[in-house]
PDB file of C-alpha atoms in Angstrom:
ATOM      1  CA  UNK A  17       0.104   0.113   0.108  1.00  0.00           C
ATOM      2  CA  UNK A  18       0.886   3.228  -0.376  1.00  0.00           C
ATOM      3  CA  UNK A  19       0.744   5.891   2.276  1.00  0.00           C
ATOM      4  CA  UNK A  20       0.387  10.156   1.665  1.00  0.00           C
ATOM      5  CA  UNK A  21      -0.852  13.130   3.456  1.00  0.00           C
ATOM      6  CA  UNK A  22      -1.840  15.816   1.222  1.00  0.00           C
ATOM      7  CA  UNK A  23      -1.829  18.326   4.214  1.00  0.00           C
ATOM      8  CA  UNK A  24       2.482  18.989   3.661  1.00  0.00           C
ATOM      9  CA  UNK A  25       3.956  21.135   1.358  1.00  0.00           C
ATOM     10  CA  UNK A  26       7.634  21.488  -0.057  1.00  0.00           C
ATOM     11  CA  UNK A  27       9.870  24.518   0.985  1.00  0.00           C
ATOM     12  CA  UNK A  28      13.248  25.447  -0.124  1.00  0.00           C
ATOM     13  CA  UNK A  29      16.414  26.997   0.468  1.00  0.00           C
ATOM     14  CA  UNK A  30      18.723  26.971  -3.058  1.00  0.00           C
ATOM     15  CA  UNK A  31      21.673  29.292  -4.509  1.00  0.00           C
ATOM     16  CA  UNK A  32      24.918  28.006  -5.319  1.00  0.00           C
ATOM     17  CA  UNK A  33      26.869  30.058  -2.690  1.00  0.00           C
ATOM     18  CA  UNK A  34      25.221  26.895  -0.105  1.00  0.00           C
ATOM     19  CA  UNK A  35      28.816  24.880  -1.267  1.00  0.00           C
ATOM     20  CA  UNK A  36      30.757  27.829  -0.026  1.00  0.00           C
ATOM     21  CA  UNK A  37      29.362  29.412   2.939  1.00  0.00           C
ATOM     22  CA  UNK A  38      28.588  26.456   6.192  1.00  0.00           C
ATOM     23  CA  UNK A  39      25.989  27.486   8.470  1.00  0.00           C
ATOM     24  CA  UNK A  40      23.271  28.333   5.687  1.00  0.00           C
ATOM     25  CA  UNK A  41      21.146  24.654   5.787  1.00  0.00           C
ATOM     26  CA  UNK A  42      21.865  25.446  10.247  1.00  0.00           C
ATOM     27  CA  UNK A  43      19.981  29.049   9.499  1.00  0.00           C
ATOM     28  CA  UNK A  44      16.556  27.892   8.187  1.00  0.00           C
ATOM     29  CA  UNK A  45      16.526  25.024  10.542  1.00  0.00           C
ATOM     30  CA  UNK A  46      16.400  28.188  13.747  1.00  0.00           C
ATOM     31  CA  UNK A  47      13.912  30.132  12.159  1.00  0.00           C
ATOM     32  CA  UNK A  48      11.771  27.192  11.454  1.00  0.00           C
ATOM     33  CA  UNK A  49      12.573  26.772  14.922  1.00  0.00           C
ATOM     34  CA  UNK A  50      12.056  29.736  16.358  1.00  0.00           C
ATOM     35  CA  UNK A  51       8.769  29.949  14.312  1.00  0.00           C
ATOM     36  CA  UNK A  52       7.538  26.466  16.108  1.00  0.00           C
ATOM     37  CA  UNK A  53       7.361  25.002  12.647  1.00  0.00           C
ATOM     38  CA  UNK A  54       7.971  21.320  12.970  1.00  0.00           C
ATOM     39  CA  UNK A  55      10.636  19.864   9.462  1.00  0.00           C
ATOM     40  CA  UNK A  56       8.605  16.655   8.742  1.00  0.00           C
ATOM     41  CA  UNK A  57      11.913  16.190   6.585  1.00  0.00           C
ATOM     42  CA  UNK A  58      14.484  16.884   5.091  1.00  0.00           C
ATOM     43  CA  UNK A  59      16.508  16.987   1.413  1.00  0.00           C
ATOM     44  CA  UNK A  60      19.409  18.046   0.399  1.00  0.00           C
ATOM     45  CA  UNK A  61      21.707  18.480  -2.305  1.00  0.00           C
ATOM     46  CA  UNK A  62      24.493  20.337  -2.844  1.00  0.00           C
ATOM     47  CA  UNK A  63      23.072  23.868  -3.761  1.00  0.00           C
ATOM     48  CA  UNK A  64      19.817  22.687  -2.171  1.00  0.00           C
ATOM     49  CA  UNK A  65      17.629  22.132   1.376  1.00  0.00           C
ATOM     50  CA  UNK A  66      13.919  21.220   1.030  1.00  0.00           C
ATOM     51  CA  UNK A  67      12.178  20.187   3.923  1.00  0.00           C
ATOM     52  CA  UNK A  68       8.824  19.196   4.074  1.00  0.00           C
ATOM     53  CA  UNK A  69       6.274  21.457   6.488  1.00  0.00           C
ATOM     54  CA  UNK A  70       2.951  21.536   7.408  1.00  0.00           C
ATOM     55  CA  UNK A  71       0.812  22.798   4.752  1.00  0.00           C
ATOM     56  CA  UNK A  72      -1.353  25.406   6.777  1.00  0.00           C
ATOM     57  CA  UNK A  73       3.040  27.169   8.014  1.00  0.00           C
ATOM     58  CA  UNK A  74       3.770  27.458   4.659  1.00  0.00           C
ATOM     59  CA  UNK A  75       3.592  30.626   4.299  1.00  0.00           C
ATOM     60  CA  UNK A  76       4.914  31.501   7.088  1.00  0.00           C
ATOM     61  CA  UNK A  77       7.891  29.433   6.260  1.00  0.00           C
ATOM     62  CA  UNK A  78       8.448  31.190   3.167  1.00  0.00           C
ATOM     63  CA  UNK A  79       7.985  34.567   4.490  1.00  0.00           C
ATOM     64  CA  UNK A  80      10.328  34.262   7.459  1.00  0.00           C
ATOM     65  CA  UNK A  81      12.620  32.258   5.361  1.00  0.00           C
ATOM     66  CA  UNK A  82      13.045  35.759   3.477  1.00  0.00           C
ATOM     67  CA  UNK A  83      13.336  37.763   5.954  1.00  0.00           C
ATOM     68  CA  UNK A  84      16.170  35.530   7.775  1.00  0.00           C
ATOM     69  CA  UNK A  85      18.175  35.629   4.465  1.00  0.00           C
ATOM     70  CA  UNK A  86      17.109  39.291   3.924  1.00  0.00           C
ATOM     71  CA  UNK A  87      15.842  38.344  -0.342  1.00  0.00           C
ATOM     72  CA  UNK A  88      12.287  40.426   1.296  1.00  0.00           C
ATOM     73  CA  UNK A  89      14.706  43.957   0.647  1.00  0.00           C
TER      74      UNK A  89
END
């Protein structure tokens, strides 16, 4: 059988700078924790970190990550 959940979303941070800058993923995880957003699953590559979270926190996660990485300026 296959189990699935329609109430999740994937939020990713992507950038070639992740290869050379340490702490990028740690900052994302800290921001999620500070906003009480539980991460159900994490997937990583050299330039990307993806997190599966509850769909109801999707917009909050995007806004807070944008702010944390100063992308909202």
